[in-house]
PDB file of C-alpha atoms in Angstrom:
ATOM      1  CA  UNK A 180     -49.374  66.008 112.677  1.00 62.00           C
ATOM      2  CA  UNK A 181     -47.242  65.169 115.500  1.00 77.00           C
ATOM      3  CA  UNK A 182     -43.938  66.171 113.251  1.00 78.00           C
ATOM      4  CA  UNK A 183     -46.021  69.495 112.140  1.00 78.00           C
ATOM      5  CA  UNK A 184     -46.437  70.728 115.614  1.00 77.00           C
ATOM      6  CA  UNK A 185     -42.874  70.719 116.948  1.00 73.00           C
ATOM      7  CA  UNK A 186     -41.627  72.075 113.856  1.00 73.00           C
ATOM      8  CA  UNK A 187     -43.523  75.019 114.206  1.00 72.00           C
ATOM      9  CA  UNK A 188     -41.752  76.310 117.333  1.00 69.00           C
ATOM     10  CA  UNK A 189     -38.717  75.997 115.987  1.00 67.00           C
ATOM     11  CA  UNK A 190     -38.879  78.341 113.175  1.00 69.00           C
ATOM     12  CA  UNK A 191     -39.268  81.510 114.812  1.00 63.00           C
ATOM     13  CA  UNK A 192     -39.913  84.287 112.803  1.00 63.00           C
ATOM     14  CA  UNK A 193     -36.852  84.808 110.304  1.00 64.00           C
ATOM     15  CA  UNK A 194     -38.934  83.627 107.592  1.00 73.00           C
ATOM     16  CA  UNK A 195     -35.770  83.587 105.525  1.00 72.00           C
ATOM     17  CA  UNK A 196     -33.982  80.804 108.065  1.00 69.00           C
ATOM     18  CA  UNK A 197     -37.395  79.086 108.146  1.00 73.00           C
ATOM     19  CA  UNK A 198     -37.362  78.828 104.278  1.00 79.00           C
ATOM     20  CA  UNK A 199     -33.489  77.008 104.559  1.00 76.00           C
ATOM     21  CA  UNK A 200     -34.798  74.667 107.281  1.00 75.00           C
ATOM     22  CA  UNK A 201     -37.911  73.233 105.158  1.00 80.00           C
ATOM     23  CA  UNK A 202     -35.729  73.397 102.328  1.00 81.00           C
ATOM     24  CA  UNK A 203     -33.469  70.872 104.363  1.00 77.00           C
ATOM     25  CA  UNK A 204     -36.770  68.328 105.560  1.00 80.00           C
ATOM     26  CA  UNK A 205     -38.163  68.613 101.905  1.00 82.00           C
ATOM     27  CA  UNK A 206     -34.544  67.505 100.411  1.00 82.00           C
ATOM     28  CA  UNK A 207     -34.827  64.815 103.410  1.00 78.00           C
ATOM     29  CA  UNK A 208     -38.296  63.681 102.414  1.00 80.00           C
ATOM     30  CA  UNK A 209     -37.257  63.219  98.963  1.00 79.00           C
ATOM     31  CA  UNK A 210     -39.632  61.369  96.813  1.00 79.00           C
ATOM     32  CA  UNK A 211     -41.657  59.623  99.727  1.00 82.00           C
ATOM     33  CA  UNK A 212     -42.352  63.394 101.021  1.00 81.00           C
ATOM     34  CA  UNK A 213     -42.615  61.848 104.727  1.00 84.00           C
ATOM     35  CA  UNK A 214     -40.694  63.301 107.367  1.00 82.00           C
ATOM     36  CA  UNK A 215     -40.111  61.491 111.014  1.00 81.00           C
ATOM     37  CA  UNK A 216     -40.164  63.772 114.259  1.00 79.00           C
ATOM     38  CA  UNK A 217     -36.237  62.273 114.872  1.00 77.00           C
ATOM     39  CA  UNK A 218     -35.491  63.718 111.653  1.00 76.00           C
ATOM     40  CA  UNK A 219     -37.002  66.962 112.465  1.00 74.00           C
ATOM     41  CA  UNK A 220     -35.098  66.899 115.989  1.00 70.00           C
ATOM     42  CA  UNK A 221     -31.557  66.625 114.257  1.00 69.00           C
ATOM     43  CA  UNK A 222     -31.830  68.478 111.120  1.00 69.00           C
ATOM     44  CA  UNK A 223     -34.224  71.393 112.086  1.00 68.00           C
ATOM     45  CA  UNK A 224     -31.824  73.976 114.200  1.00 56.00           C
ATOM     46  CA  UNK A 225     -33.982  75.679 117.015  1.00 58.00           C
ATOM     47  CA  UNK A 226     -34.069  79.467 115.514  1.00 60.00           C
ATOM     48  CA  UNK A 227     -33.821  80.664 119.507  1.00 64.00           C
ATOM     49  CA  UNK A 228     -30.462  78.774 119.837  1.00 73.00           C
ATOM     50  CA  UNK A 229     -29.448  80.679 116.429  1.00 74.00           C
ATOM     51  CA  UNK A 230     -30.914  84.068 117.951  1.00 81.00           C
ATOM     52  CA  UNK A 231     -28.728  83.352 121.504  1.00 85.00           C
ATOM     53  CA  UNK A 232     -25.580  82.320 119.708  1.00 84.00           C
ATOM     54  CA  UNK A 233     -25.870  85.677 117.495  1.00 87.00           C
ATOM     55  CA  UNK A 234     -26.207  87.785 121.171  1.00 91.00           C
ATOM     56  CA  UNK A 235     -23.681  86.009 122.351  1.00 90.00           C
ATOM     57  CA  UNK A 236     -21.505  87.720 119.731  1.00 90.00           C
ATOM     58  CA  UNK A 237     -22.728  90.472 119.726  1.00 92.00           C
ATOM     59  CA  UNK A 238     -22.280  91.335 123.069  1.00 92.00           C
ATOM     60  CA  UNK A 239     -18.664  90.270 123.106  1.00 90.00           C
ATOM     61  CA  UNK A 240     -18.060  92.447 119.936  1.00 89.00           C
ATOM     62  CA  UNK A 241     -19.275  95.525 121.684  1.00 90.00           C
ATOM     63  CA  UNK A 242     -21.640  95.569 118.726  1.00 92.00           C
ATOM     64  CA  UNK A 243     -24.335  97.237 120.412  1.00 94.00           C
ATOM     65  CA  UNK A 244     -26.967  97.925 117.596  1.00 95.00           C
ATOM     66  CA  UNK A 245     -27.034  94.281 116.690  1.00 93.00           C
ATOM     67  CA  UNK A 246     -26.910  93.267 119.940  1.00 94.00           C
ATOM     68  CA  UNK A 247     -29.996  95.422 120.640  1.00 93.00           C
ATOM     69  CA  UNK A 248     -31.709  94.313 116.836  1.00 91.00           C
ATOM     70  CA  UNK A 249     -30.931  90.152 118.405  1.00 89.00           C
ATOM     71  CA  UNK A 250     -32.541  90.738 121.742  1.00 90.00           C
ATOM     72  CA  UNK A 251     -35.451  92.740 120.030  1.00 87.00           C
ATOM     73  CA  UNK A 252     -35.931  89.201 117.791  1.00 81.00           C
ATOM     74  CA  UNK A 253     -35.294  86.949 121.229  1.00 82.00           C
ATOM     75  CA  UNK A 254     -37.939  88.825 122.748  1.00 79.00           C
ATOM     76  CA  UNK A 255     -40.127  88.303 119.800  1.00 70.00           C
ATOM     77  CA  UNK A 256     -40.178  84.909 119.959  1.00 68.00           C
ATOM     78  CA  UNK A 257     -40.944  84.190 123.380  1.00 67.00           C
ATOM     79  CA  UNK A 258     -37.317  82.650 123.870  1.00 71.00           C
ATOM     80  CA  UNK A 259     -35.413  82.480 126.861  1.00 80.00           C
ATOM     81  CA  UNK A 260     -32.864  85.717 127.744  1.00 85.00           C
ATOM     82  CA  UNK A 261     -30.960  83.629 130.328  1.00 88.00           C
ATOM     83  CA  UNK A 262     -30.090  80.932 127.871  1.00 85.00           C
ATOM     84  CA  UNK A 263     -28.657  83.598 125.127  1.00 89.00           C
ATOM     85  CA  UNK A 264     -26.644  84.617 128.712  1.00 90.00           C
ATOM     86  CA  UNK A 265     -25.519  81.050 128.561  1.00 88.00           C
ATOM     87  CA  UNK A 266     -24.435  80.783 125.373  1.00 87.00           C
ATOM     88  CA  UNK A 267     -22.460  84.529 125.901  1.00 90.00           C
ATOM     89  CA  UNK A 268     -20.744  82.276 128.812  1.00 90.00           C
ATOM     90  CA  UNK A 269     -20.107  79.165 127.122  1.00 87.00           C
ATOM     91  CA  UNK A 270     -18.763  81.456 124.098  1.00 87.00           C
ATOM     92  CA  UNK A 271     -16.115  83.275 126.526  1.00 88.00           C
ATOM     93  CA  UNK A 272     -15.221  79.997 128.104  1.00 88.00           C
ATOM     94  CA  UNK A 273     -14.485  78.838 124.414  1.00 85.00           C
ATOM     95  CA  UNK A 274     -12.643  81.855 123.696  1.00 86.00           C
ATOM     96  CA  UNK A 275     -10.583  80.911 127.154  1.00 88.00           C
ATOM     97  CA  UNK A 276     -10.040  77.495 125.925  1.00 87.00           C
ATOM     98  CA  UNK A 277      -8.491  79.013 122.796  1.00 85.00           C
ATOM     99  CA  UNK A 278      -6.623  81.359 124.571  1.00 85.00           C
ATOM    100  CA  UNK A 279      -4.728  79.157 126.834  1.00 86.00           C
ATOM    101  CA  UNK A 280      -3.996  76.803 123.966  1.00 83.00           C
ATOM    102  CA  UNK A 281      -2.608  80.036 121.771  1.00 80.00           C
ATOM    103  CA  UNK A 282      -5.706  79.039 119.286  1.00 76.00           C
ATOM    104  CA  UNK A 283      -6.107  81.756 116.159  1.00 68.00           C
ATOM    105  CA  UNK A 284      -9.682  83.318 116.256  1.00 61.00           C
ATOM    106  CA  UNK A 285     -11.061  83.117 113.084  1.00 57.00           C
ATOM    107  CA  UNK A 286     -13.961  85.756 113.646  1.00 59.00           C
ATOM    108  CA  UNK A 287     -11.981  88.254 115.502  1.00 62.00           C
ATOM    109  CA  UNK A 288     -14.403  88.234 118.354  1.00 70.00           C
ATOM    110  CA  UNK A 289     -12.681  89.130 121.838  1.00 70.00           C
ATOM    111  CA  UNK A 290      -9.419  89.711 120.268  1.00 72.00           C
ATOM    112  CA  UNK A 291      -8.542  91.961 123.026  1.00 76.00           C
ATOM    113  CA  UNK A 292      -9.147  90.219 125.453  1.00 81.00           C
ATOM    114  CA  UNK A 293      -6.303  88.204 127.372  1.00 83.00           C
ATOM    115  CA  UNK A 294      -7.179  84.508 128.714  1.00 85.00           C
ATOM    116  CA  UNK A 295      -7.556  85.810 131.937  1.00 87.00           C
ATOM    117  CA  UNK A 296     -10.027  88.532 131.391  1.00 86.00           C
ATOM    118  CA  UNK A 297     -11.928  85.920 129.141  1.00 85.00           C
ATOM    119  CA  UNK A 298     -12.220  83.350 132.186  1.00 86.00           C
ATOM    120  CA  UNK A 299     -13.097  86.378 134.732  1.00 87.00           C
ATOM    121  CA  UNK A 300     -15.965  87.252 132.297  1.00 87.00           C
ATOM    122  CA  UNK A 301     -17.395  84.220 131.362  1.00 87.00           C
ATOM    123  CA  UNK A 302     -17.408  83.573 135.276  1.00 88.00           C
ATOM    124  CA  UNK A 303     -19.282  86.290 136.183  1.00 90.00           C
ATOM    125  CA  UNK A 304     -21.558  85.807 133.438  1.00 90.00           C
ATOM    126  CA  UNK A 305     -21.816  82.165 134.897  1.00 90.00           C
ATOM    127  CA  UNK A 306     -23.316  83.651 138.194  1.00 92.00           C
ATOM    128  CA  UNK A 307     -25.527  86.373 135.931  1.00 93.00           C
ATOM    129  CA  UNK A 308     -27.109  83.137 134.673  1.00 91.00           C
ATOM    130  CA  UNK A 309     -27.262  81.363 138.201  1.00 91.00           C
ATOM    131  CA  UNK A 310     -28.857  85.093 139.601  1.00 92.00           C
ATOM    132  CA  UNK A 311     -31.522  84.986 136.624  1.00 91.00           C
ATOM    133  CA  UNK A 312     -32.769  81.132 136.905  1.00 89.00           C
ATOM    134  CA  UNK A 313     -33.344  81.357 140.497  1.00 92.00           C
ATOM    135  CA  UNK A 314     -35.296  84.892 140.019  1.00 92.00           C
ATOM    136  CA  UNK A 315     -37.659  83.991 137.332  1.00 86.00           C
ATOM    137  CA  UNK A 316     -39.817  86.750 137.375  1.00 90.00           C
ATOM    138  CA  UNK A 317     -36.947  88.667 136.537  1.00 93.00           C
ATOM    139  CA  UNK A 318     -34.578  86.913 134.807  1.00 90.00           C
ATOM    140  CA  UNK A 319     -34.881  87.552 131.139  1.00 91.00           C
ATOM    141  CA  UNK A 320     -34.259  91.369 132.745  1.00 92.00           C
ATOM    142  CA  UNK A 321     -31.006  90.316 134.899  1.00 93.00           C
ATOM    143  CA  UNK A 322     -30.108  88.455 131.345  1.00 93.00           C
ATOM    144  CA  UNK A 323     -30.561  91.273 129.229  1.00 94.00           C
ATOM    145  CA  UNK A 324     -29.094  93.704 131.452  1.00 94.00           C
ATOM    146  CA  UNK A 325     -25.820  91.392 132.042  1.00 94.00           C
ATOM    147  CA  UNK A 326     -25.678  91.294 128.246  1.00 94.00           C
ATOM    148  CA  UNK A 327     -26.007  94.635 127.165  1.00 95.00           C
ATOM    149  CA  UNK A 328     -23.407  95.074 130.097  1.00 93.00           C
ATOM    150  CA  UNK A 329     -20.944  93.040 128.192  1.00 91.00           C
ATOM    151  CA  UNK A 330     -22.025  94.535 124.888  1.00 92.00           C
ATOM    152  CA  UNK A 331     -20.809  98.208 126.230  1.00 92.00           C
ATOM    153  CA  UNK A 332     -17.470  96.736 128.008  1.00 87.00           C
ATOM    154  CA  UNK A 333     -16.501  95.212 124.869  1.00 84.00           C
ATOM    155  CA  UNK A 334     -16.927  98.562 122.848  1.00 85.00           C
ATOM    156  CA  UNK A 335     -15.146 100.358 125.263  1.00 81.00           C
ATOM    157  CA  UNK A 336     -12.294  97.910 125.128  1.00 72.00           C
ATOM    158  CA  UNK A 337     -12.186  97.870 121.375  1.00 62.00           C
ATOM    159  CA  UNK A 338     -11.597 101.840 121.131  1.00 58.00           C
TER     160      UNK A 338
END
């Protein structure tokens, strides 16, 4: 019962990424069809992660349409705007990482931008996150607003 009740948060509502993750437990369970909470924990991905890392890139493409479709979907599900903010940072500091060590991007995303641009963005995204934890009542807003912010640099940089 215990198991049944934090899986259900998880989920969300893409009932297509729901499907894959019970597919996953019931190929788990196998023929004893008995599933421990630990094995929910690592196998079951937490669909508002999924949702945040798909903003984050988003955002960075410039891709403004999904961008507005993921935060639509975040919203949705009762998830957490600053943390998709957080993974838009930790996704820039990546791209920084790969940057400075002359990494190939495999997805293309921030192509155009230099290391240095990536480490000025993901820092000020770093203090968009600090500005919407310690405002709560508006934070998802400050979040969604830094985003979409992003979201319409990026295009412009990509024209």
């Amino acid at each position: 019962d215990s198991v049944l009740e934090f899986l259900i948060p998880l989920l969300g509502d893409d009932r297509a990424a729901a499907r894959g993750e019970v597919e996953k437990l019931s190929l788990l369970a196998g023929t004893s069809g008995a599933v421990s909470l630990e094995q929910v924990e690592r196998v079951v991905a937490d669909s508002s992660s999924v949702i945040s890392d798909e903003i984050a890139v988003s955002a960075l493409a410039g891709n403004l349409p999904a961008l507005s479709t993921s935060l639509d979907r975040l919203q949705s599900t009762g998830s957490d705007a600053p943390a998709a903010l957080g993974a838009a940072s930790r996704l820039l500091l990546n791209l920084y990482r790969a940057k400075i060590n002359q990494w190939k991007s495999r997805d293309g995303v921030g192509q155009r931008l230099s290391a240095s641009d990536a480490r000025a963005l993901a820092l000020v995204l770093q203090n968009a996150v600090l500005q919407a934890r310690m405002d709560s009542a508006n934070g998802p807003l400050l979040a969604e607003r830094s985003l979409v912010t992003l979201g319409v640099a990026a295009r412009s940089r990509t024209r």
